[in-house]
Amino acid sequence: MIPPNHLEVGVRIRIGQHYGTIRYIGEVANTEGEWVGVEWDDPQRGKHSGIVNGVEYFQTSAENSGSMIRPEKIPSFWTLLEAIHDKYIVTEDTLRLDAEMMMEVQKQLHASLFEVVGMEKIGGKQSNLSHLVDVSVAYSPVNSAGDLSSFKRLRSLDVSATLIWNWKIVGQITAQIPTLEELNLSNNRLVRPTEEEISSLVTKFHNLKKLILKKCALGSWPELVRLARMWPLLESLSLEDNDLCLVTEESYEFALTQLSSLDLQNNHISGRESIHALGRLPALQELSLNANGIEEIVFPDCRHTEKTELFPKLQVLYLRENPIVNQCAAFNELDKLASLEHLTIDPDPRVSYEETVARVVGSIGGLKMFNRSAITEKLRRDSECDMWKMYAVQWAQVRTDAQQLKAFFKAHRMYPRVMERLGSPEQFLPDNRTVSNMLNLHLLNERTGETRQKKVPKRINLQTLENLIMKLFGPSEHPNPLQLSLLDRKRDVRIPLDNHGKSLDFYSVEDQDTIVF
C-alpha cells in the first residue's frame, strides 16, 4: 500500500483545476531544496519542456507543458475510503445543522411540512457502508485504495477524474470489493503496466463486467488489447475520446473474448481496415462508432444471397455524426451483416427523412429498429416497394447482360428478394415509344369497293379529308356531298363523321382505321 502523500515519478497531482503527472523529483541547479517536475495535461499550463537553465531534468510530449514546483504546493491525497466517508457519511454536526435549517423553514411557513428525523436514524442508515450499491467519488483527490472491506454490496464505482495513476492501485480496489461489476476510470492517466504486472493483476478483475475508460490517453489498439488481458470476463467497454486512429488485427484468444458492447465514439477510426479488424471481435453485439469521421462503409465482397464473416453477432450499430458520402451504398453494405437489427445514423440532409427511412428499411433485410423507432411490417413492405420502383429503370437496362446484372445485384442486394416477392417491375418502366402525329388510314369507296391507303395528319379536319378523297378517287358522279363514316371493327359499328369542322382525333380515329365513303 502506498503511504499517504507519497511522491514518486508517475504520481498524478491536481492543483486548482489543472491535472499533471510527476516526471522528476530532486534538486535543481543553483537552487536550494527539493523540486517536483510536473508535465501538465494542458500543454499551455507549463513554462518549459523539462529543461531549466540549459539542463534537462525530464521530457514532455508538448513544448510548454512542464513546470517545477515545490512539494509543499501539492495538496494532500485521499484514500478511496476517505473520499467515500467524506461524501456519504453524515456526521452529528451535519445532522444538527440540517435539523436547525428544517425547523427554521417550518417557522417561516407556519406549517409542519417537514419531518425532522432523529440524528441516530439518519446517521445509522447513511453510515452503514455495507448497504451502498452505487458510489461516485469523481473529481476527488483519491490516489490509493484504503481499507474497503466494509463494502459488501457495492456494484458500481465511479472514480473518474481522480488521481489514481496505476493499475496496481485499481487492482487493490477491485480485489477488496468482490461484488464490483462496473468501474468508471475516465479522465485518469494510468502508467503502462509491465507484462509481469499484467499477469499478477488478472485475478484482481475476475468479477468486472463493465469498464469505462473515457479520455484516458490509452495510446493504441494493441496496447488496449494488452491491457484487456487483465479483464478476462469483461462484457462492456467504453473507449470514448482516446484519440484512437487505427485498429489492427489482433489475437483475442486471451483478451476481449466475452466483450459484447464497445463504445468507440469520438475517436478517429474511419479506415476500412480498422472497421474490418473490429469485425473480428468474437462476441461483439453492440458497437458505437459515432463521430469518427467515417466516409464510407465497405465490407468484403459476397453474393447477394450471402453474409460477410465479419461482425457475426453484431445487433446494434451507432453511426451518428459521420460524413458518410453515399448512404445508399452504406446501407447496401450493412445488409451484409448477419445479425444487424438496430441502426442509428443521421438522416441524409439532401433528401427527406421519410426517404432516408425508406432507403435504410428497404435495403437492410433484418433491421428491426431505426433511430430507436420500431420497424413495422407495413413500413418494410412500403419501403421495399419504393426501392423496387426506384431502381426499375436501372434493372431494365442491364437485365439482358449477365455480367451487368450481377454488378447491379451487388450494388442493390435487396433487389432480387424484393422481385421474388413483388415480381418484375416492368410496369414502372417509362413508355419510350415515339408518338407519331400521322395516321395510316384505309379509305374505302363503298359503291365500287375500291380501297386506297393514305398517311394523313391526326388533326386534319373532315373537309380537307373529303377534298383529298376527291383527288385520290376522282370526282363523284353522285350529286350529293360525300358521307364519311369510321368503321369501328372492335365494336362492329359505323360511326358517322358528319361535322366537317372537326378533326380526326376528335373522333378518336387511330392508326390503320378504315374510313368508308
Short mmCIF file of C-alpha atoms in Angstrom, two decimals:
data_model
loop_
_atom_site.label_atom_id
_atom_site.label_comp_id
_atom_site.label_asym_id
_atom_site.label_seq_id
_atom_site.Cartn_x
_atom_site.Cartn_y
_atom_site.Cartn_z
CA MET A 1 0.00 0.00 0.00
CA ILE A 2 1.40 3.43 -0.96
CA PRO A 3 1.72 5.70 2.10
CA PRO A 4 -0.37 8.92 2.14
CA ASN A 5 1.14 11.86 0.18
CA HIS A 6 3.95 9.67 -1.11
CA LEU A 7 5.50 11.30 -4.18
CA GLU A 8 7.25 9.39 -6.94
CA VAL A 9 7.62 9.63 -10.68
CA GLY A 10 4.30 8.78 -12.35
CA VAL A 11 2.08 10.02 -9.49
CA ARG A 12 -0.84 12.19 -10.60
CA ILE A 13 -1.48 15.57 -8.95
CA ARG A 14 -4.08 18.29 -9.17
CA ILE A 15 -3.56 21.97 -8.34
CA GLY A 16 -6.73 24.01 -8.73
CA GLN A 17 -8.39 22.70 -11.89
CA HIS A 18 -5.15 21.57 -13.50
CA TYR A 19 -4.05 17.91 -13.61
CA GLY A 20 -0.49 16.76 -14.14
CA THR A 21 1.95 13.87 -13.82
CA ILE A 22 5.15 13.91 -11.78
CA ARG A 23 8.16 13.40 -14.08
CA TYR A 24 11.04 14.36 -11.78
CA ILE A 25 11.79 14.68 -8.04
CA GLY A 26 15.09 16.17 -6.87
CA GLU A 27 17.33 19.19 -6.85
CA VAL A 28 17.62 21.90 -9.49
CA ALA A 29 20.99 23.52 -10.16
CA ASN A 30 21.65 26.84 -8.45
CA THR A 31 18.63 26.48 -6.15
CA GLU A 32 18.09 25.11 -2.68
CA GLY A 33 15.78 22.30 -1.59
CA GLU A 34 13.76 19.70 -3.46
CA TRP A 35 11.66 20.33 -6.57
CA VAL A 36 8.96 18.35 -8.31
CA GLY A 37 8.92 18.35 -12.12
CA VAL A 38 5.38 18.17 -13.49
CA GLU A 39 4.04 17.55 -17.00
CA TRP A 40 0.60 19.15 -17.17
CA ASP A 41 -2.28 17.65 -19.14
CA ASP A 42 -2.94 21.13 -20.53
CA PRO A 43 0.02 21.79 -22.88
CA GLN A 44 -0.27 25.55 -22.28
CA ARG A 45 -0.16 25.28 -18.47
CA GLY A 46 3.62 24.94 -18.12
CA LYS A 47 6.69 27.07 -18.83
CA HIS A 48 9.16 24.67 -20.45
CA SER A 49 9.71 21.12 -21.71
CA GLY A 50 11.66 19.87 -18.69
CA ILE A 51 14.80 21.91 -19.46
CA VAL A 52 15.74 24.53 -16.84
CA ASN A 53 18.72 26.83 -17.45
CA GLY A 54 20.04 24.52 -20.14
CA VAL A 55 19.80 21.34 -18.01
CA GLU A 56 17.26 18.64 -18.95
CA TYR A 57 15.56 17.15 -15.89
CA PHE A 58 12.67 15.41 -17.69
CA GLN A 59 10.93 15.31 -21.07
CA THR A 60 7.41 16.35 -22.03
CA SER A 61 5.25 15.50 -25.02
CA ALA A 62 4.37 19.18 -25.60
CA GLU A 63 6.82 22.08 -25.74
CA ASN A 64 5.43 24.18 -22.87
CA SER A 65 3.71 21.61 -20.66
CA GLY A 66 6.42 21.31 -17.97
CA SER A 67 6.86 23.11 -14.63
CA MET A 68 8.98 22.89 -11.50
CA ILE A 69 7.02 23.26 -8.23
CA ARG A 70 7.79 22.79 -4.55
CA PRO A 71 6.46 19.59 -2.91
CA GLU A 72 4.51 21.58 -0.30
CA LYS A 73 2.41 23.14 -3.10
CA ILE A 74 0.87 19.73 -3.85
CA PRO A 75 -2.45 19.20 -1.98
CA SER A 76 -2.94 16.13 0.18
CA PHE A 77 -4.15 12.87 -1.32
CA TRP A 78 -7.09 10.78 -0.08
CA THR A 79 -7.69 7.08 0.04
CA LEU A 80 -10.85 5.86 -1.64
CA LEU A 81 -12.25 5.03 1.79
CA GLU A 82 -11.69 8.62 2.94
CA ALA A 83 -13.40 10.02 -0.15
CA ILE A 84 -16.45 7.79 0.37
CA HIS A 85 -16.65 8.77 4.05
CA ASP A 86 -16.44 12.44 3.11
CA LYS A 87 -19.32 12.16 0.64
CA TYR A 88 -21.61 9.54 2.13
CA ILE A 89 -21.16 9.60 5.90
CA VAL A 90 -23.38 12.04 7.80
CA THR A 91 -21.76 13.49 10.94
CA GLU A 92 -23.57 14.77 14.04
CA ASP A 93 -22.62 18.35 13.18
CA THR A 94 -24.11 17.99 9.71
CA LEU A 95 -27.32 16.46 11.07
CA ARG A 96 -27.66 19.18 13.69
CA LEU A 97 -27.27 21.90 11.07
CA ASP A 98 -29.79 20.20 8.75
CA ALA A 99 -32.32 19.91 11.61
CA GLU A 100 -31.92 23.57 12.53
CA MET A 101 -32.46 24.60 8.90
CA MET A 102 -35.63 22.48 8.64
CA MET A 103 -37.08 23.93 11.83
CA GLU A 104 -36.38 27.47 10.61
CA VAL A 105 -38.25 26.72 7.39
CA GLN A 106 -41.16 25.32 9.39
CA LYS A 107 -41.40 28.54 11.38
CA GLN A 108 -41.35 30.69 8.26
CA LEU A 109 -44.07 28.64 6.56
CA HIS A 110 -46.17 28.27 9.71
CA ALA A 111 -46.73 24.66 8.84
CA SER A 112 -45.28 21.35 9.75
CA LEU A 113 -44.32 20.37 6.20
CA PHE A 114 -41.08 18.60 7.09
CA GLU A 115 -40.45 15.73 9.42
CA VAL A 116 -37.24 16.24 11.39
CA VAL A 117 -35.85 12.75 11.61
CA GLY A 118 -33.65 11.87 14.57
CA MET A 119 -29.89 12.01 14.12
CA GLU A 120 -29.45 8.42 15.11
CA LYS A 121 -31.98 7.27 12.48
CA ILE A 122 -30.34 9.07 9.55
CA GLY A 123 -26.81 8.55 10.79
CA GLY A 124 -27.32 4.84 11.17
CA LYS A 125 -28.71 4.48 7.69
CA GLN A 126 -26.09 6.63 5.92
CA SER A 127 -23.09 5.29 7.78
CA ASN A 128 -23.83 1.67 7.03
CA LEU A 129 -21.29 1.25 4.23
CA SER A 130 -22.27 -2.35 3.64
CA HIS A 131 -25.58 -1.14 2.15
CA LEU A 132 -24.05 1.06 -0.54
CA VAL A 133 -24.60 -0.25 -4.08
CA ASP A 134 -23.56 2.64 -6.35
CA VAL A 135 -20.77 5.03 -5.33
CA SER A 136 -19.24 8.04 -7.11
CA VAL A 137 -16.23 10.00 -5.85
CA ALA A 138 -15.42 11.61 -9.19
CA TYR A 139 -13.03 14.59 -9.08
CA SER A 140 -11.85 13.77 -5.55
CA PRO A 141 -8.06 13.57 -4.81
CA VAL A 142 -8.05 9.77 -4.48
CA ASN A 143 -4.77 8.04 -5.27
CA SER A 144 -4.92 4.86 -3.14
CA ALA A 145 -7.45 2.28 -2.01
CA GLY A 146 -7.54 2.20 1.77
CA ASP A 147 -9.44 -0.49 3.68
CA LEU A 148 -12.55 -1.32 1.64
CA SER A 149 -13.63 -4.48 3.45
CA SER A 150 -16.83 -2.77 4.71
CA PHE A 151 -18.37 -2.69 1.23
CA LYS A 152 -20.43 -5.85 0.93
CA ARG A 153 -22.87 -4.92 -1.85
CA LEU A 154 -21.07 -2.31 -3.94
CA ARG A 155 -21.82 -2.98 -7.59
CA SER A 156 -20.85 0.26 -9.37
CA LEU A 157 -17.92 2.61 -8.61
CA ASP A 158 -17.09 5.93 -10.30
CA VAL A 159 -13.52 7.13 -9.68
CA SER A 160 -13.28 9.26 -12.82
CA ALA A 161 -11.02 12.35 -12.81
CA THR A 162 -9.33 11.31 -9.56
CA LEU A 163 -5.58 10.88 -9.02
CA ILE A 164 -5.40 7.11 -9.45
CA TRP A 165 -2.26 6.61 -11.52
CA ASN A 166 -1.50 2.91 -11.99
CA TRP A 167 -3.27 -0.40 -12.45
CA LYS A 168 -1.85 -1.78 -9.23
CA ILE A 169 -3.99 0.73 -7.28
CA VAL A 170 -7.04 -0.22 -9.37
CA GLY A 171 -6.35 -3.90 -8.61
CA GLN A 172 -6.15 -3.16 -4.87
CA ILE A 173 -9.62 -1.58 -5.10
CA THR A 174 -11.31 -4.33 -7.10
CA ALA A 175 -9.72 -7.13 -5.10
CA GLN A 176 -11.30 -5.80 -1.89
CA ILE A 177 -14.79 -5.46 -3.43
CA PRO A 178 -15.71 -8.85 -4.91
CA THR A 179 -19.24 -7.65 -5.77
CA LEU A 180 -17.95 -4.83 -8.02
CA GLU A 181 -19.12 -5.25 -11.61
CA GLU A 182 -18.91 -1.72 -13.07
CA LEU A 183 -15.92 0.65 -12.82
CA ASN A 184 -15.52 4.15 -14.28
CA LEU A 185 -11.87 5.23 -14.63
CA SER A 186 -12.45 8.03 -17.13
CA ASN A 187 -10.13 11.05 -17.20
CA ASN A 188 -7.32 9.23 -15.42
CA ARG A 189 -3.82 8.77 -16.86
CA LEU A 190 -2.50 5.37 -15.80
CA VAL A 191 1.09 4.23 -16.17
CA ARG A 192 1.54 1.34 -18.61
CA PRO A 193 1.92 -1.89 -16.62
CA THR A 194 4.70 -4.35 -17.30
CA GLU A 195 3.97 -7.86 -18.56
CA GLU A 196 4.68 -9.21 -15.07
CA GLU A 197 2.22 -6.73 -13.54
CA ILE A 198 -0.48 -7.69 -16.02
CA SER A 199 -0.05 -11.37 -15.17
CA SER A 200 -0.26 -10.65 -11.44
CA LEU A 201 -3.35 -8.44 -11.79
CA VAL A 202 -5.52 -10.87 -13.78
CA THR A 203 -7.05 -12.35 -10.64
CA LYS A 204 -7.96 -8.88 -9.31
CA PHE A 205 -10.59 -8.21 -12.00
CA HIS A 206 -12.39 -11.54 -12.26
CA ASN A 207 -15.82 -10.08 -11.46
CA LEU A 208 -15.55 -6.89 -13.53
CA LYS A 209 -18.20 -6.78 -16.28
CA LYS A 210 -18.22 -3.10 -17.37
CA LEU A 211 -15.26 -0.71 -17.65
CA ILE A 212 -15.35 2.96 -18.73
CA LEU A 213 -12.05 4.46 -19.92
CA LYS A 214 -13.10 7.75 -21.50
CA LYS A 215 -10.24 10.21 -22.11
CA CYS A 216 -7.53 8.00 -20.64
CA ALA A 217 -4.90 8.56 -23.39
CA LEU A 218 -4.55 4.82 -23.94
CA GLY A 219 -2.28 5.27 -26.93
CA SER A 220 -3.07 2.46 -29.35
CA TRP A 221 -5.31 -0.52 -30.02
CA PRO A 222 -2.53 -3.12 -29.42
CA GLU A 223 -1.90 -1.52 -26.03
CA LEU A 224 -5.61 -1.73 -25.21
CA VAL A 225 -5.69 -5.43 -26.15
CA ARG A 226 -2.61 -5.99 -23.99
CA LEU A 227 -4.34 -4.32 -21.01
CA ALA A 228 -7.54 -6.29 -21.67
CA ARG A 229 -5.81 -9.50 -20.62
CA MET A 230 -6.36 -8.22 -17.07
CA TRP A 231 -10.17 -8.21 -17.53
CA PRO A 232 -11.00 -11.78 -18.63
CA LEU A 233 -14.78 -11.55 -18.06
CA LEU A 234 -15.34 -8.00 -19.35
CA GLU A 235 -18.61 -7.58 -21.30
CA SER A 236 -18.86 -3.80 -21.81
CA LEU A 237 -16.01 -1.37 -22.60
CA SER A 238 -16.13 2.38 -23.28
CA LEU A 239 -13.10 3.94 -25.00
CA GLU A 240 -14.62 7.28 -25.94
CA ASP A 241 -12.25 10.19 -26.69
CA ASN A 242 -8.94 8.31 -26.66
CA ASP A 243 -7.53 9.59 -29.99
CA LEU A 244 -7.51 6.06 -31.39
CA CYS A 245 -6.86 6.15 -35.13
CA LEU A 246 -6.05 2.61 -36.20
CA VAL A 247 -7.48 -0.75 -35.13
CA THR A 248 -5.10 -3.55 -36.05
CA GLU A 249 -5.65 -7.28 -36.44
CA GLU A 250 -5.04 -8.83 -33.02
CA SER A 251 -5.44 -12.19 -31.36
CA TYR A 252 -8.40 -12.28 -28.99
CA GLU A 253 -7.63 -15.68 -27.50
CA PHE A 254 -6.86 -14.18 -24.07
CA ALA A 255 -8.45 -10.73 -24.32
CA LEU A 256 -11.93 -9.35 -25.04
CA THR A 257 -13.28 -12.85 -25.63
CA GLN A 258 -16.59 -12.03 -23.94
CA LEU A 259 -16.87 -8.37 -24.94
CA SER A 260 -20.41 -7.74 -26.19
CA SER A 261 -20.61 -3.91 -26.06
CA LEU A 262 -17.90 -1.49 -27.29
CA ASP A 263 -18.12 2.31 -27.32
CA LEU A 264 -15.55 3.98 -29.61
CA GLN A 265 -17.28 7.28 -30.26
CA ASN A 266 -15.28 10.48 -30.72
CA ASN A 267 -12.11 8.75 -31.92
CA HIS A 268 -10.64 8.71 -35.45
CA ILE A 269 -11.39 5.15 -36.54
CA SER A 270 -12.53 5.70 -40.11
CA GLY A 271 -10.46 3.39 -42.32
CA ARG A 272 -11.86 0.30 -43.98
CA GLU A 273 -9.14 -1.93 -42.50
CA SER A 274 -9.81 -0.69 -38.96
CA ILE A 275 -13.53 -1.40 -39.23
CA HIS A 276 -12.78 -4.86 -40.62
CA ALA A 277 -10.43 -5.50 -37.67
CA LEU A 278 -13.21 -4.63 -35.22
CA GLY A 279 -15.33 -7.22 -37.01
CA ARG A 280 -13.02 -9.93 -35.66
CA LEU A 281 -14.16 -9.41 -32.04
CA PRO A 282 -15.83 -12.77 -31.42
CA ALA A 283 -18.74 -11.81 -29.11
CA LEU A 284 -19.48 -8.19 -30.12
CA GLN A 285 -23.21 -7.39 -30.18
CA GLU A 286 -23.27 -3.58 -29.80
CA LEU A 287 -20.84 -1.06 -31.32
CA SER A 288 -20.77 2.74 -31.24
CA LEU A 289 -18.70 4.46 -33.93
CA ASN A 290 -20.36 7.87 -33.60
CA ALA A 291 -18.21 10.87 -34.61
CA ASN A 292 -15.23 9.00 -36.08
CA GLY A 293 -15.01 10.76 -39.44
CA ILE A 294 -16.26 7.69 -41.38
CA GLU A 295 -16.94 8.50 -45.05
CA GLU A 296 -17.74 5.02 -46.37
CA ILE A 297 -18.78 1.57 -45.19
CA VAL A 298 -17.32 -1.27 -47.25
CA PHE A 299 -17.18 -4.96 -46.36
CA PRO A 300 -15.55 -7.83 -48.30
CA ASP A 301 -17.42 -8.96 -51.42
CA CYS A 302 -20.02 -11.69 -51.12
CA ARG A 303 -23.01 -12.80 -53.18
CA HIS A 304 -26.31 -11.06 -52.58
CA THR A 305 -27.58 -14.29 -51.08
CA GLU A 306 -24.67 -14.49 -48.57
CA LYS A 307 -23.44 -12.58 -45.49
CA THR A 308 -19.95 -11.44 -44.52
CA GLU A 309 -17.99 -13.32 -41.86
CA LEU A 310 -17.24 -10.02 -40.06
CA PHE A 311 -19.33 -8.96 -37.04
CA PRO A 312 -21.16 -12.31 -36.86
CA LYS A 313 -23.10 -11.35 -33.71
CA LEU A 314 -23.43 -7.56 -34.10
CA GLN A 315 -27.03 -6.49 -33.50
CA VAL A 316 -26.78 -2.76 -32.66
CA LEU A 317 -24.68 -0.19 -34.54
CA TYR A 318 -24.39 3.57 -33.92
CA LEU A 319 -23.04 5.70 -36.79
CA ARG A 320 -24.20 9.24 -35.96
CA GLU A 321 -22.09 12.32 -36.76
CA ASN A 322 -20.11 10.68 -39.55
CA PRO A 323 -19.76 12.34 -43.00
CA ILE A 324 -20.87 9.26 -44.96
CA VAL A 325 -20.77 10.28 -48.63
CA ASN A 326 -23.20 7.73 -50.10
CA GLN A 327 -25.78 6.46 -47.62
CA CYS A 328 -27.47 4.16 -50.15
CA ALA A 329 -24.16 2.37 -50.74
CA ALA A 330 -23.55 2.21 -46.98
CA PHE A 331 -26.99 0.67 -46.35
CA ASN A 332 -26.31 -1.90 -49.08
CA GLU A 333 -23.04 -2.86 -47.37
CA LEU A 334 -24.71 -3.09 -43.95
CA ASP A 335 -27.11 -5.65 -45.42
CA LYS A 336 -24.10 -8.00 -45.46
CA LEU A 337 -24.09 -8.18 -41.64
CA ALA A 338 -25.69 -11.41 -40.48
CA SER A 339 -27.31 -10.21 -37.25
CA LEU A 340 -27.84 -6.42 -37.55
CA GLU A 341 -31.20 -5.41 -36.05
CA HIS A 342 -30.83 -1.80 -34.84
CA LEU A 343 -29.11 1.05 -36.72
CA THR A 344 -28.72 4.66 -35.61
CA ILE A 345 -27.48 7.19 -38.18
CA ASP A 346 -28.06 10.83 -39.10
CA PRO A 347 -30.54 11.27 -41.98
CA ASP A 348 -29.18 12.41 -45.34
CA PRO A 349 -29.78 16.21 -45.44
CA ARG A 350 -30.17 16.04 -49.24
CA VAL A 351 -33.39 14.03 -49.04
CA SER A 352 -36.41 13.96 -46.75
CA TYR A 353 -36.34 11.91 -43.55
CA GLU A 354 -39.08 9.70 -44.98
CA GLU A 355 -36.87 8.88 -47.98
CA THR A 356 -33.94 8.07 -45.69
CA VAL A 357 -36.19 5.68 -43.76
CA ALA A 358 -37.40 4.06 -46.98
CA ARG A 359 -33.82 3.59 -48.17
CA VAL A 360 -32.50 2.02 -44.96
CA VAL A 361 -35.52 -0.19 -44.29
CA GLY A 362 -35.76 -1.27 -47.91
CA SER A 363 -32.04 -2.06 -48.11
CA ILE A 364 -31.25 -3.88 -44.82
CA GLY A 365 -33.31 -7.03 -44.66
CA GLY A 366 -33.13 -7.96 -40.96
CA LEU A 367 -33.46 -4.47 -39.47
CA LYS A 368 -35.99 -4.15 -36.62
CA MET A 369 -35.15 -0.68 -35.24
CA PHE A 370 -34.01 2.51 -36.99
CA ASN A 371 -33.02 5.55 -34.92
CA ARG A 372 -34.75 3.97 -31.91
CA SER A 373 -38.08 3.53 -33.72
CA ALA A 374 -39.55 0.09 -34.37
CA ILE A 375 -39.91 -1.03 -37.99
CA THR A 376 -43.39 -2.36 -38.67
CA GLU A 377 -44.20 -4.93 -41.33
CA LYS A 378 -46.20 -2.31 -43.24
CA LEU A 379 -43.23 0.09 -43.23
CA ARG A 380 -40.98 -2.69 -44.51
CA ARG A 381 -43.40 -3.60 -47.33
CA ASP A 382 -43.85 0.04 -48.34
CA SER A 383 -40.09 0.72 -48.22
CA GLU A 384 -39.24 -2.33 -50.31
CA CYS A 385 -41.91 -1.32 -52.80
CA ASP A 386 -40.38 2.16 -53.04
CA MET A 387 -36.94 0.66 -53.71
CA TRP A 388 -38.50 -1.74 -56.24
CA LYS A 389 -39.87 1.22 -58.22
CA MET A 390 -36.78 3.43 -57.70
CA TYR A 391 -34.33 1.03 -59.36
CA ALA A 392 -36.68 -0.39 -62.00
CA VAL A 393 -35.09 1.51 -64.89
CA GLN A 394 -31.52 0.52 -63.87
CA TRP A 395 -32.61 -3.11 -63.63
CA ALA A 396 -34.21 -2.96 -67.09
CA GLN A 397 -31.05 -1.53 -68.64
CA VAL A 398 -28.90 -4.48 -67.51
CA ARG A 399 -31.33 -7.41 -67.29
CA THR A 400 -30.19 -8.98 -70.58
CA ASP A 401 -26.47 -8.79 -69.75
CA ALA A 402 -25.39 -11.40 -67.17
CA GLN A 403 -22.27 -9.52 -66.02
CA GLN A 404 -24.01 -6.18 -65.71
CA LEU A 405 -26.94 -7.79 -63.90
CA LYS A 406 -24.52 -9.40 -61.42
CA ALA A 407 -22.94 -6.00 -60.76
CA PHE A 408 -26.41 -4.46 -60.31
CA PHE A 409 -27.37 -7.08 -57.71
CA LYS A 410 -24.04 -6.46 -55.95
CA ALA A 411 -24.86 -2.75 -55.66
CA HIS A 412 -28.51 -3.43 -54.73
CA ARG A 413 -28.54 -6.61 -52.68
CA MET A 414 -32.18 -6.15 -51.76
CA TYR A 415 -33.48 -6.19 -55.35
CA PRO A 416 -33.58 -9.95 -56.03
CA ARG A 417 -35.50 -10.70 -52.84
CA VAL A 418 -37.92 -7.83 -53.48
CA MET A 419 -38.52 -9.07 -57.03
CA GLU A 420 -39.14 -12.53 -55.65
CA ARG A 421 -41.97 -11.09 -53.54
CA LEU A 422 -43.33 -8.37 -55.86
CA GLY A 423 -42.44 -9.68 -59.28
CA SER A 424 -40.97 -7.84 -62.27
CA PRO A 425 -41.08 -4.02 -62.11
CA GLU A 426 -41.74 -3.66 -65.85
CA GLN A 427 -45.00 -1.82 -65.20
CA PHE A 428 -42.98 1.08 -63.81
CA LEU A 429 -40.73 1.42 -66.85
CA PRO A 430 -41.34 4.58 -68.89
CA ASP A 431 -43.03 4.21 -72.31
CA ASN A 432 -40.23 5.06 -74.71
CA ARG A 433 -42.29 4.55 -77.84
CA THR A 434 -42.28 7.58 -80.15
CA VAL A 435 -45.67 9.16 -80.61
CA SER A 436 -46.44 9.98 -84.25
CA ASN A 437 -48.69 12.82 -85.37
CA MET A 438 -49.60 10.89 -88.52
CA LEU A 439 -52.21 8.17 -89.17
CA ASN A 440 -52.18 5.42 -91.78
CA LEU A 441 -55.80 5.18 -92.97
CA HIS A 442 -57.62 2.77 -95.24
CA LEU A 443 -60.03 4.71 -97.47
CA LEU A 444 -62.92 2.55 -98.85
CA ASN A 445 -65.27 3.55 -101.66
CA GLU A 446 -68.34 1.64 -100.58
CA ARG A 447 -70.04 1.88 -104.02
CA THR A 448 -67.12 0.50 -106.08
CA GLY A 449 -65.22 -1.41 -103.41
CA GLU A 450 -62.04 0.43 -104.35
CA THR A 451 -59.54 0.91 -101.47
CA ARG A 452 -56.62 3.24 -101.09
CA GLN A 453 -54.12 3.62 -98.17
CA LYS A 454 -53.05 7.11 -97.21
CA LYS A 455 -50.99 8.71 -94.40
CA VAL A 456 -52.65 11.84 -93.08
CA PRO A 457 -52.16 14.16 -90.07
CA LYS A 458 -54.18 13.36 -86.95
CA ARG A 459 -55.51 16.89 -86.84
CA ILE A 460 -56.72 17.01 -90.43
CA ASN A 461 -60.34 18.16 -90.49
CA LEU A 462 -63.07 16.26 -92.37
CA GLN A 463 -63.49 18.91 -95.08
CA THR A 464 -59.83 18.63 -96.02
CA LEU A 465 -60.07 14.84 -95.89
CA GLU A 466 -63.02 14.92 -98.34
CA ASN A 467 -61.01 17.06 -100.76
CA LEU A 468 -58.14 14.56 -100.51
CA ILE A 469 -60.51 11.66 -101.25
CA MET A 470 -61.83 13.50 -104.31
CA LYS A 471 -58.30 13.83 -105.64
CA LEU A 472 -57.47 10.17 -104.97
CA PHE A 473 -60.67 8.62 -106.32
CA GLY A 474 -61.73 11.25 -108.84
CA PRO A 475 -64.90 13.39 -108.79
CA SER A 476 -68.06 11.68 -107.63
CA GLU A 477 -70.80 11.08 -110.19
CA HIS A 478 -73.35 11.38 -107.38
CA PRO A 479 -74.74 14.89 -106.97
CA ASN A 480 -74.89 14.69 -103.16
CA PRO A 481 -71.80 15.52 -100.98
CA LEU A 482 -69.65 12.71 -99.63
CA GLN A 483 -70.78 10.99 -96.45
CA LEU A 484 -67.87 9.71 -94.32
CA SER A 485 -68.02 7.01 -91.63
CA LEU A 486 -65.48 5.39 -89.31
CA LEU A 487 -65.60 1.62 -89.42
CA ASP A 488 -65.06 0.50 -85.79
CA ARG A 489 -64.09 -3.14 -86.14
CA LYS A 490 -63.75 -3.65 -82.38
CA ARG A 491 -67.39 -2.96 -81.78
CA ASP A 492 -68.54 -3.78 -85.34
CA VAL A 493 -70.31 -0.45 -85.78
CA ARG A 494 -70.10 2.51 -88.17
CA ILE A 495 -69.61 5.95 -86.64
CA PRO A 496 -70.80 8.85 -88.84
CA LEU A 497 -68.23 11.58 -89.37
CA ASP A 498 -70.69 14.38 -90.02
CA ASN A 499 -69.08 17.50 -88.57
CA HIS A 500 -66.83 18.83 -91.31
CA GLY A 501 -65.14 21.31 -88.98
CA LYS A 502 -63.82 18.61 -86.59
CA SER A 503 -60.51 16.78 -86.92
CA LEU A 504 -59.87 13.05 -86.98
CA ASP A 505 -58.55 12.99 -83.40
CA PHE A 506 -61.86 14.46 -82.24
CA TYR A 507 -63.46 11.18 -83.33
CA SER A 508 -60.58 9.14 -81.80
CA VAL A 509 -59.51 7.79 -85.17
CA GLU A 510 -56.50 5.51 -84.70
CA ASP A 511 -53.70 4.25 -86.90
CA GLN A 512 -54.83 1.65 -89.50
CA ASP A 513 -58.51 2.52 -89.10
CA THR A 514 -60.84 2.40 -92.14
CA ILE A 515 -62.82 5.41 -93.37
CA VAL A 516 -65.82 4.46 -95.53
CA PHE A 517 -67.44 6.93 -98.02
#
